[in-house]
XYZ file of N, CA, C and O in Angstrom:
616
model
N 143.277 109.578 71.110
C 142.668 108.766 72.139
C 143.550 107.542 72.357
O 143.928 106.878 71.409
N 143.844 107.229 73.606
C 144.662 106.057 73.886
C 143.836 104.800 73.691
O 142.604 104.834 73.633
N 144.509 103.692 73.588
C 143.831 102.417 73.361
C 142.846 102.122 74.503
O 141.725 101.696 74.265
N 143.225 102.356 75.751
C 142.349 102.091 76.898
C 141.129 102.998 76.848
O 140.002 102.564 77.058
N 141.344 104.286 76.552
C 140.211 105.212 76.444
C 139.275 104.810 75.319
O 138.056 104.921 75.431
N 139.835 104.345 74.197
C 139.031 103.927 73.055
C 138.177 102.708 73.415
O 136.993 102.644 73.081
N 138.750 101.756 74.116
C 138.010 100.573 74.545
C 136.906 100.970 75.521
O 135.767 100.514 75.414
N 137.216 101.862 76.461
C 136.210 102.314 77.423
C 135.079 103.053 76.714
O 133.902 102.868 77.013
N 135.421 103.896 75.712
C 134.417 104.644 74.960
C 133.514 103.679 74.187
O 132.293 103.817 74.176
N 134.117 102.686 73.527
C 133.338 101.711 72.756
C 132.412 100.918 73.674
O 131.253 100.662 73.339
N 132.894 100.544 74.844
C 132.061 99.819 75.816
C 130.900 100.657 76.285
O 129.768 100.188 76.384
N 131.131 101.935 76.544
C 130.064 102.839 76.974
C 129.030 103.001 75.874
O 127.823 103.065 76.130
N 129.475 103.060 74.615
C 128.544 103.185 73.495
C 127.679 101.928 73.370
O 126.485 102.019 73.092
N 128.252 100.748 73.564
C 127.476 99.508 73.497
C 126.419 99.469 74.581
O 125.270 99.089 74.327
N 126.763 99.862 75.797
C 125.796 99.902 76.887
C 124.698 100.894 76.560
O 123.521 100.643 76.752
N 125.086 102.030 76.003
C 124.124 103.069 75.646
C 123.164 102.578 74.571
O 121.961 102.789 74.644
N 123.677 101.908 73.544
C 122.835 101.405 72.459
C 121.939 100.285 72.952
O 120.779 100.187 72.565
N 122.442 99.422 73.843
C 121.644 98.303 74.341
C 120.407 98.786 75.067
O 119.361 98.145 75.025
N 120.475 99.914 75.754
C 119.343 100.431 76.499
C 118.466 101.370 75.692
O 117.425 101.810 76.143
N 118.890 101.709 74.462
C 118.149 102.663 73.640
C 116.784 102.099 73.280
O 116.647 100.969 72.851
N 115.767 102.904 73.452
C 114.420 102.494 73.077
C 113.674 101.726 74.152
O 112.505 101.415 73.969
N 114.319 101.400 75.245
C 113.634 100.706 76.331
C 112.920 101.719 77.207
O 113.494 102.738 77.574
N 111.679 101.432 77.501
C 110.963 102.244 78.479
C 110.369 101.318 79.515
O 109.948 100.212 79.200
N 110.380 101.775 80.719
C 109.781 101.013 81.805
C 108.417 101.627 82.086
O 108.299 102.834 82.259
N 107.412 100.783 82.109
C 106.063 101.255 82.403
C 105.541 100.545 83.642
O 105.911 99.410 83.922
N 104.689 101.236 84.353
C 104.057 100.660 85.534
C 102.556 100.745 85.353
O 102.019 101.802 85.041
N 101.907 99.625 85.522
C 100.449 99.560 85.455
C 99.939 99.373 86.872
O 100.279 98.403 87.546
N 99.104 100.326 87.337
C 98.503 100.217 88.669
C 97.167 99.501 88.574
O 96.313 99.890 87.782
N 97.006 98.484 89.386
C 95.755 97.735 89.455
C 95.124 98.081 90.793
O 95.596 97.655 91.854
N 94.074 98.913 90.745
C 93.375 99.346 91.952
C 92.293 98.329 92.276
O 91.311 98.211 91.548
N 92.487 97.619 93.352
C 91.547 96.573 93.752
C 90.459 97.155 94.648
O 90.636 98.233 95.222
N 89.329 96.461 94.768
C 88.227 96.992 95.581
C 88.621 97.175 97.047
O 89.361 96.366 97.612
N 88.094 98.246 97.636
C 88.315 98.498 99.056
C 87.394 97.634 99.896
O 86.375 97.132 99.420
N 87.758 97.475 101.153
C 86.934 96.690 102.076
C 87.252 97.097 103.509
O 88.271 97.726 103.771
N 86.347 96.746 104.406
C 86.543 97.042 105.816
C 87.432 96.006 106.471
O 87.311 94.811 106.208
N 88.320 96.475 107.311
C 89.217 95.593 108.060
C 88.980 95.851 109.537
O 89.155 96.973 110.012
N 88.554 94.824 110.250
C 88.253 94.951 111.680
C 89.516 94.748 112.514
O 90.521 94.206 112.037
N 89.444 95.151 113.768
C 90.591 95.104 114.680
C 91.128 93.693 114.877
O 92.294 93.523 115.252
N 90.334 92.671 114.626
C 90.768 91.283 114.819
C 91.237 90.634 113.524
O 91.490 89.434 113.486
N 91.367 91.438 112.444
C 91.648 90.860 111.131
C 93.006 91.250 110.555
O 93.622 92.225 110.974
N 93.398 90.476 109.543
C 94.573 90.739 108.726
C 94.130 90.745 107.270
O 93.329 89.899 106.874
N 94.624 91.696 106.494
C 94.383 91.726 105.052
C 95.579 91.085 104.358
O 96.718 91.234 104.811
N 95.311 90.365 103.268
C 96.407 89.719 102.535
C 96.137 89.798 101.036
O 95.019 89.577 100.588
N 97.185 90.114 100.281
C 97.158 90.055 98.824
C 98.118 88.942 98.425
O 99.296 88.968 98.792
N 97.596 87.938 97.697
C 98.430 86.842 97.207
C 98.553 86.968 95.694
O 97.557 87.160 94.994
N 99.779 86.869 95.201
C 100.082 87.046 93.786
C 100.725 85.778 93.253
O 101.666 85.255 93.854
N 100.207 85.290 92.112
C 100.759 84.090 91.486
C 101.089 84.393 90.034
O 100.258 84.944 89.311
N 102.288 84.035 89.600
C 102.658 84.174 88.196
C 102.266 82.880 87.491
O 102.894 81.841 87.674
N 101.205 82.957 86.672
C 100.699 81.784 85.962
C 101.443 81.515 84.656
O 101.197 80.491 84.006
N 102.324 82.413 84.248
C 103.055 82.263 82.985
C 104.100 81.165 83.092
O 104.699 80.945 84.148
N 104.322 80.500 81.963
C 105.403 79.520 81.856
C 106.638 80.237 81.308
O 106.534 81.306 80.695
N 107.789 79.648 81.529
C 109.005 80.194 80.932
C 108.872 80.124 79.415
O 108.272 79.189 78.877
N 109.400 81.116 78.712
C 109.306 81.166 77.252
C 110.119 80.046 76.615
O 111.109 79.579 77.197
N 109.706 79.628 75.434
C 110.423 78.550 74.738
C 111.821 78.975 74.313
O 112.674 78.124 74.090
N 112.069 80.301 74.224
C 113.407 80.774 73.879
C 114.340 80.811 75.084
O 115.465 81.244 74.979
N 113.839 80.388 76.243
C 114.665 80.330 77.448
C 114.481 81.495 78.394
O 115.048 81.489 79.489
N 113.697 82.505 77.999
C 113.464 83.644 78.885
C 112.609 83.203 80.066
O 111.523 82.650 79.886
N 113.120 83.426 81.256
C 112.395 83.026 82.465
C 111.218 83.963 82.705
O 111.336 85.181 82.553
N 110.087 83.385 83.066
C 108.905 84.183 83.405
C 109.178 84.938 84.702
O 109.786 84.402 85.626
N 108.724 86.192 84.746
C 108.894 86.998 85.963
C 107.884 88.133 85.963
O 107.729 88.835 84.967
N 107.189 88.281 87.074
C 106.319 89.430 87.294
C 106.985 90.277 88.377
O 107.354 89.750 89.430
N 107.142 91.566 88.109
C 107.816 92.468 89.040
C 106.927 93.643 89.374
O 106.187 94.122 88.520
N 107.010 94.100 90.598
C 106.229 95.264 90.980
C 106.171 95.440 92.486
O 107.101 95.065 93.198
N 105.030 95.989 92.941
C 104.876 96.244 94.372
C 103.408 96.193 94.759
O 102.516 96.315 93.916
N 103.180 96.018 96.047
C 101.837 96.057 96.630
C 101.841 97.147 97.682
O 102.733 97.198 98.529
N 100.847 98.025 97.607
C 100.687 99.113 98.567
C 99.250 99.097 99.073
O 98.326 98.984 98.278
N 99.072 99.173 100.364
C 97.727 99.349 100.928
C 97.507 100.836 101.128
O 98.433 101.567 101.513
N 96.286 101.316 100.844
C 95.934 102.706 101.073
C 94.693 102.769 101.957
O 93.889 101.832 101.982
N 94.542 103.885 102.668
C 93.382 104.041 103.548
C 92.220 104.692 102.794
O 92.320 104.952 101.582
N 91.133 104.988 103.495
C 89.932 105.549 102.865
C 90.193 106.903 102.223
O 89.519 107.277 101.256
N 91.179 107.630 102.710
C 91.524 108.939 102.140
C 92.480 108.808 100.958
O 92.837 109.802 100.334
N 92.912 107.583 100.656
C 93.846 107.363 99.557
C 95.303 107.507 99.936
O 96.182 107.423 99.081
N 95.582 107.703 101.224
C 96.968 107.845 101.690
C 97.602 106.463 101.880
O 96.941 105.517 102.316
N 98.881 106.370 101.553
C 99.604 105.108 101.709
C 99.660 104.691 103.167
O 99.856 105.509 104.056
N 99.508 103.398 103.390
C 99.676 102.807 104.713
C 101.038 102.124 104.708
O 101.241 101.123 104.010
N 101.973 102.664 105.431
C 103.306 102.069 105.483
C 104.024 102.191 104.145
O 103.741 103.060 103.331
N 104.954 101.278 103.927
C 105.791 101.257 102.740
C 105.347 100.131 101.818
O 104.988 99.049 102.288
N 105.394 100.376 100.522
C 105.044 99.339 99.548
C 106.001 98.153 99.664
O 107.186 98.324 99.933
N 105.458 96.961 99.456
C 106.263 95.736 99.442
C 106.523 95.346 97.996
O 105.579 95.218 97.214
N 107.791 95.179 97.630
C 108.122 94.822 96.251
C 108.083 93.310 96.063
O 108.210 92.539 97.011
N 107.879 92.905 94.798
C 107.882 91.479 94.488
C 108.544 91.222 93.142
O 108.576 92.087 92.269
N 109.098 90.032 93.000
C 109.602 89.489 91.744
C 109.240 88.014 91.787
O 109.784 87.258 92.604
N 108.284 87.619 90.928
C 107.690 86.293 91.042
C 108.000 85.467 89.801
O 107.659 85.844 88.679
N 108.624 84.320 89.993
C 108.973 83.407 88.907
C 107.747 82.580 88.496
O 106.704 82.620 89.153
N 107.884 81.824 87.427
C 106.804 80.984 86.905
C 106.274 80.032 87.974
O 107.041 79.352 88.645
N 104.940 80.037 88.148
C 104.295 79.098 89.059
C 104.433 79.415 90.533
O 103.979 78.658 91.375
N 105.039 80.529 90.863
C 105.303 80.869 92.263
C 104.230 81.827 92.789
O 103.744 82.681 92.064
N 103.868 81.653 94.064
C 102.930 82.544 94.743
C 103.651 83.234 95.887
O 104.423 82.604 96.607
N 103.396 84.520 96.033
C 103.921 85.280 97.162
C 102.777 86.094 97.750
O 101.828 86.422 97.047
N 102.863 86.410 99.024
C 101.793 87.142 99.697
C 102.343 88.338 100.455
O 103.466 88.320 100.948
N 101.497 89.382 100.537
C 101.795 90.580 101.316
C 100.642 90.767 102.291
O 99.480 90.768 101.877
N 100.941 90.883 103.574
C 99.904 90.973 104.600
C 99.937 92.304 105.330
O 100.992 92.920 105.474
N 98.755 92.709 105.798
C 98.620 93.921 106.609
C 97.728 93.599 107.800
O 96.507 93.536 107.663
N 98.314 93.374 108.982
C 97.499 93.194 110.172
C 96.849 94.527 110.557
O 97.419 95.594 110.294
N 95.680 94.478 111.160
C 94.983 95.709 111.543
C 95.889 96.632 112.348
O 95.892 97.838 112.140
N 96.671 96.077 113.259
C 97.555 96.882 114.104
C 98.562 97.710 113.318
O 99.082 98.699 113.812
N 98.846 97.326 112.073
C 99.779 98.073 111.227
C 99.069 99.011 110.261
O 99.714 99.665 109.447
N 97.743 99.085 110.353
C 96.965 99.892 109.401
C 96.954 101.376 109.736
O 96.536 102.194 108.917
N 97.375 101.729 110.940
C 97.357 103.129 111.361
C 95.972 103.616 111.751
O 95.775 104.795 112.025
N 95.011 102.712 111.775
C 93.629 103.093 112.090
C 93.439 103.250 113.592
O 94.107 102.593 114.391
N 92.522 104.131 113.939
C 92.099 104.256 115.326
C 90.687 103.692 115.401
O 89.940 103.754 114.429
N 90.339 103.127 116.491
C 89.023 102.500 116.610
C 89.093 101.020 116.308
O 90.149 100.395 116.427
N 87.979 100.471 115.871
C 87.894 99.023 115.690
C 87.744 98.588 114.241
O 87.659 97.405 113.956
N 87.717 99.559 113.305
C 87.512 99.207 111.902
C 88.166 100.259 111.005
O 88.171 101.442 111.312
N 88.720 99.794 109.877
C 89.353 100.695 108.908
C 88.939 100.292 107.502
O 88.784 99.101 107.211
N 88.767 101.273 106.644
C 88.526 101.014 105.225
C 89.873 101.047 104.533
O 90.610 102.034 104.639
N 90.231 99.963 103.830
C 91.519 99.903 103.135
C 91.304 99.425 101.707
O 90.252 98.880 101.366
N 92.322 99.650 100.900
C 92.289 99.226 99.502
C 93.698 98.871 99.074
O 94.628 99.655 99.274
N 93.896 97.691 98.467
C 95.219 97.348 97.949
C 95.407 97.860 96.519
O 94.462 97.877 95.724
N 96.627 98.284 96.228
C 97.010 98.697 94.885
C 98.230 97.867 94.494
O 99.240 97.870 95.191
N 98.118 97.149 93.367
C 99.228 96.348 92.858
C 99.809 97.088 91.663
O 99.089 97.398 90.707
N 101.090 97.400 91.722
C 101.787 98.063 90.617
C 102.678 97.038 89.942
O 103.535 96.432 90.586
N 102.457 96.816 88.639
C 103.247 95.853 87.872
C 104.147 96.638 86.928
O 103.678 97.467 86.155
N 105.449 96.372 87.008
C 106.440 97.090 86.216
C 106.934 96.206 85.074
O 107.280 95.050 85.296
N 106.940 96.787 83.866
C 107.388 96.049 82.677
C 108.366 96.902 81.878
O 108.252 98.123 81.846
N 109.307 96.253 81.205
C 110.209 96.920 80.273
C 109.623 96.711 78.884
O 109.281 95.587 78.508
N 109.511 97.802 78.107
C 108.754 97.789 76.853
C 109.197 96.727 75.856
O 108.362 96.063 75.262
N 110.478 96.544 75.655
C 110.898 95.588 74.633
C 111.390 94.264 75.220
O 111.932 93.442 74.513
N 111.173 94.061 76.485
C 111.527 92.781 77.102
C 110.366 91.816 76.899
O 109.222 92.156 77.144
N 110.668 90.659 76.432
C 109.635 89.652 76.195
C 109.578 88.671 77.371
O 109.606 87.469 77.188
N 109.492 89.229 78.576
C 109.454 88.419 79.788
C 108.016 88.018 80.071
O 107.166 88.872 80.297
N 107.710 86.724 80.067
C 106.337 86.290 80.336
C 105.895 86.636 81.760
O 106.619 86.413 82.721
N 104.703 87.207 81.856
C 104.095 87.527 83.145
C 102.589 87.398 82.989
O 101.987 88.041 82.137
N 101.993 86.561 83.792
C 100.544 86.397 83.826
C 100.156 86.343 85.299
O 100.247 85.299 85.940
N 99.754 87.493 85.836
C 99.598 87.651 87.278
C 98.161 87.422 87.727
O 97.237 88.084 87.265
N 97.986 86.487 88.625
C 96.700 86.241 89.278
C 96.770 86.875 90.663
O 97.758 86.707 91.379
N 95.700 87.620 91.019
C 95.699 88.352 92.289
C 94.505 87.916 93.122
O 93.375 87.894 92.634
N 94.755 87.587 94.383
C 93.703 87.234 95.334
C 93.824 88.159 96.536
O 94.914 88.342 97.075
N 92.693 88.759 96.928
C 92.649 89.618 98.107
C 91.736 88.955 99.117
O 90.644 88.492 98.771
N 92.177 88.910 100.352
C 91.351 88.319 101.403
C 91.573 89.043 102.713
O 92.590 89.694 102.917
N 90.596 88.945 103.582
C 90.797 89.340 104.974
C 90.381 88.147 105.812
O 89.480 87.399 105.437
N 91.067 87.970 106.899
C 90.784 86.813 107.742
C 91.011 87.155 109.201
O 91.744 88.094 109.530
N 90.370 86.387 110.056
C 90.550 86.545 111.491
C 91.980 86.155 111.825
O 92.410 85.041 111.523
N 92.715 87.064 112.445
C 94.136 86.856 112.697
C 94.403 85.647 113.580
O 95.356 84.904 113.353
N 93.558 85.382 114.566
C 93.827 84.259 115.469
C 93.271 82.935 114.965
O 93.925 81.908 115.078
N 92.080 82.927 114.362
C 91.484 81.650 113.932
C 91.793 81.301 112.483
O 91.704 80.143 112.091
N 92.101 82.313 111.655
C 92.373 82.065 110.241
C 91.129 82.016 109.372
O 91.224 81.831 108.164
N 89.951 82.181 109.962
C 88.703 82.136 109.199
C 88.653 83.318 108.235
O 88.854 84.466 108.623
N 88.403 83.018 106.949
C 88.358 84.048 105.914
C 87.022 84.763 105.932
O 85.967 84.136 106.002
N 87.071 86.109 105.814
C 85.862 86.920 105.807
C 85.594 87.536 104.442
O 84.460 87.638 104.020
N 86.616 87.987 103.754
C 86.485 88.580 102.427
C 87.414 87.825 101.497
O 88.543 87.503 101.848
N 86.913 87.560 100.284
C 87.744 86.890 99.292
C 87.400 87.480 97.934
O 86.232 87.512 97.540
N 88.392 87.991 97.217
C 88.196 88.564 95.887
C 89.354 88.122 95.001
O 90.520 88.268 95.387
N 89.037 87.564 93.841
C 90.080 87.090 92.930
C 90.029 87.844 91.611
O 88.959 88.082 91.074
N 91.188 88.224 91.116
C 91.363 88.797 89.783
C 92.093 87.733 88.986
O 93.246 87.443 89.260
N 91.430 87.129 88.001
C 92.022 86.039 87.214
C 93.380 86.362 86.666
O 94.380 86.358 87.356
N 93.448 86.702 85.404
C 94.704 87.045 84.745
C 94.764 88.555 84.641
O 94.435 89.144 83.628
N 95.146 89.210 85.734
C 95.136 90.672 85.797
C 96.165 91.292 84.866
O 95.968 92.362 84.324
N 97.284 90.627 84.685
C 98.332 91.091 83.777
C 98.792 89.877 82.998
O 99.433 89.006 83.546
N 98.443 89.816 81.720
C 98.779 88.620 80.943
C 99.627 88.916 79.735
O 99.781 90.059 79.329
N 100.146 87.857 79.152
C 100.897 87.981 77.917
C 102.226 88.680 78.094
O 102.663 88.958 79.184
N 102.870 88.951 76.965
C 104.178 89.616 77.008
C 104.065 91.109 77.215
O 104.741 91.678 78.033
N 103.214 91.782 76.459
C 103.284 93.233 76.420
C 102.248 93.975 77.209
O 102.137 95.159 77.104
N 101.463 93.315 78.005
C 100.428 94.014 78.741
C 100.982 94.645 79.973
O 101.937 94.293 80.512
């Protein structure tokens, strides 16, 4: 084996060993369904309540939000998120994008949180679901999940 090949082989082995034993898991959080009228927008707001770890590891919650219809079929494409400590992000679905016909649709948000098994990345996810009048902003439905995903290994 030449010196360059040996160095490349050793580097590949280090990368291989570094990833050994890591598994990525996804936890689906199925939130309550609700009716969405033609004049409304649905919104899921996600906040990472975790602080950065004392060892310097930055807090981060990663995953996606998908809206589904009454039949359980996906509405559009899932929106991905990566949320740092203390940050809030929102995903919205206006009625016009729901694929519904008529004046009302039954929808349900699903939040998928992805974690790496041996990563000690702090994530404490607070989830708020609301529907509101698109033009006036008046809230009609409000549902909060406190610490839906907390601690290091959940």
